Amino acid sequence: MILKELARNRKLVINYYKNGLLQTCKGSVELLNLHEQTLNLKDEKENILQIKLSWIHDIAPTAG
């Protein structure tokens, strides 16, 4: 169910832990790699961020 929601092309807010610090990123899912357990997220500035699925604290759709 969660993976199905991630596969939708819509804007998300993802809170994740990296190096012990809570980070927040807004963007849309570019690639969901289940083999490597990673999520590529394209932010508002067109940067691609690679986030490990185990780092994710929570995911929410953006307002609007």
PDB file of C-alpha atoms in Angstrom:
ATOM      1  CA  MET A   1       0.000   0.000   0.000  1.00  0.00           C
ATOM      2  CA  ILE A   2       2.765   2.462   0.910  1.00  0.00           C
ATOM      3  CA  LEU A   3       4.764   1.627  -2.210  1.00  0.00           C
ATOM      4  CA  LYS A   4       1.679   2.136  -4.357  1.00  0.00           C
ATOM      5  CA  GLU A   5       1.246   5.635  -2.921  1.00  0.00           C
ATOM      6  CA  LEU A   6       4.918   6.441  -3.539  1.00  0.00           C
ATOM      7  CA  ALA A   7       4.571   5.429  -7.177  1.00  0.00           C
ATOM      8  CA  ARG A   8       1.955   8.126  -7.798  1.00  0.00           C
ATOM      9  CA  ASN A   9       3.310  11.241  -9.463  1.00  0.00           C
ATOM     10  CA  ARG A  10       2.459  13.911  -6.894  1.00  0.00           C
ATOM     11  CA  LYS A  11       4.239  16.254  -4.518  1.00  0.00           C
ATOM     12  CA  LEU A  12       5.287  14.812  -1.161  1.00  0.00           C
ATOM     13  CA  VAL A  13       6.949  15.955   2.035  1.00  0.00           C
ATOM     14  CA  ILE A  14       9.394  13.375   3.353  1.00  0.00           C
ATOM     15  CA  ASN A  15      10.977  13.550   6.789  1.00  0.00           C
ATOM     16  CA  TYR A  16      14.011  11.302   7.116  1.00  0.00           C
ATOM     17  CA  TYR A  17      17.022  10.767   9.344  1.00  0.00           C
ATOM     18  CA  LYS A  18      20.488  11.186   7.828  1.00  0.00           C
ATOM     19  CA  ASN A  19      23.599  11.092  10.018  1.00  0.00           C
ATOM     20  CA  GLY A  20      21.407  11.276  13.115  1.00  0.00           C
ATOM     21  CA  LEU A  21      19.676  14.506  12.056  1.00  0.00           C
ATOM     22  CA  LEU A  22      16.060  14.870  10.955  1.00  0.00           C
ATOM     23  CA  GLN A  23      15.880  16.275   7.417  1.00  0.00           C
ATOM     24  CA  THR A  24      12.817  17.440   5.462  1.00  0.00           C
ATOM     25  CA  CYS A  25      12.461  17.412   1.695  1.00  0.00           C
ATOM     26  CA  LYS A  26       9.579  18.414  -0.577  1.00  0.00           C
ATOM     27  CA  GLY A  27       9.317  17.066  -4.108  1.00  0.00           C
ATOM     28  CA  SER A  28       8.013  14.347  -6.375  1.00  0.00           C
ATOM     29  CA  VAL A  29       9.165  10.741  -6.674  1.00  0.00           C
ATOM     30  CA  GLU A  30      11.512  10.323  -9.614  1.00  0.00           C
ATOM     31  CA  LEU A  31      12.486   6.680  -9.072  1.00  0.00           C
ATOM     32  CA  LEU A  32      11.650   3.982  -6.544  1.00  0.00           C
ATOM     33  CA  ASN A  33      14.403   1.339  -6.569  1.00  0.00           C
ATOM     34  CA  LEU A  34      13.297  -1.671  -4.561  1.00  0.00           C
ATOM     35  CA  HIS A  35      16.472  -3.634  -5.293  1.00  0.00           C
ATOM     36  CA  GLU A  36      18.683  -0.963  -3.673  1.00  0.00           C
ATOM     37  CA  GLN A  37      15.924   0.114  -1.229  1.00  0.00           C
ATOM     38  CA  THR A  38      16.221   3.768  -2.308  1.00  0.00           C
ATOM     39  CA  LEU A  39      13.911   6.569  -3.344  1.00  0.00           C
ATOM     40  CA  ASN A  40      14.992   9.332  -5.726  1.00  0.00           C
ATOM     41  CA  LEU A  41      13.117  12.567  -5.079  1.00  0.00           C
ATOM     42  CA  LYS A  42      13.182  15.614  -7.353  1.00  0.00           C
ATOM     43  CA  ASP A  43      12.858  18.816  -5.309  1.00  0.00           C
ATOM     44  CA  GLU A  44      11.551  22.244  -6.363  1.00  0.00           C
ATOM     45  CA  LYS A  45      15.000  23.245  -7.662  1.00  0.00           C
ATOM     46  CA  GLU A  46      15.129  20.141  -9.908  1.00  0.00           C
ATOM     47  CA  ASN A  47      17.807  18.513  -7.695  1.00  0.00           C
ATOM     48  CA  ILE A  48      17.633  14.741  -7.322  1.00  0.00           C
ATOM     49  CA  LEU A  49      17.986  13.457  -3.752  1.00  0.00           C
ATOM     50  CA  GLN A  50      18.554   9.771  -3.066  1.00  0.00           C
ATOM     51  CA  ILE A  51      17.015   8.636   0.215  1.00  0.00           C
ATOM     52  CA  LYS A  52      17.275   5.142   1.679  1.00  0.00           C
ATOM     53  CA  LEU A  53      13.877   3.726   2.591  1.00  0.00           C
ATOM     54  CA  SER A  54      15.153   2.788   6.060  1.00  0.00           C
ATOM     55  CA  TRP A  55      15.945   6.469   6.753  1.00  0.00           C
ATOM     56  CA  ILE A  56      12.341   7.634   6.213  1.00  0.00           C
ATOM     57  CA  HIS A  57      10.486   8.741   9.326  1.00  0.00           C
ATOM     58  CA  ASP A  58       7.212   9.807   7.669  1.00  0.00           C
ATOM     59  CA  ILE A  59       5.699  10.800   4.331  1.00  0.00           C
ATOM     60  CA  ALA A  60       2.808  13.199   3.711  1.00  0.00           C
ATOM     61  CA  PRO A  61       1.254  14.774   0.621  1.00  0.00           C
ATOM     62  CA  THR A  62       1.846  18.495   0.236  1.00  0.00           C
ATOM     63  CA  ALA A  63      -1.092  20.846   0.737  1.00  0.00           C
ATOM     64  CA  GLY A  64      -2.677  22.107  -2.430  1.00  0.00           C
TER      65      GLY A  64
END
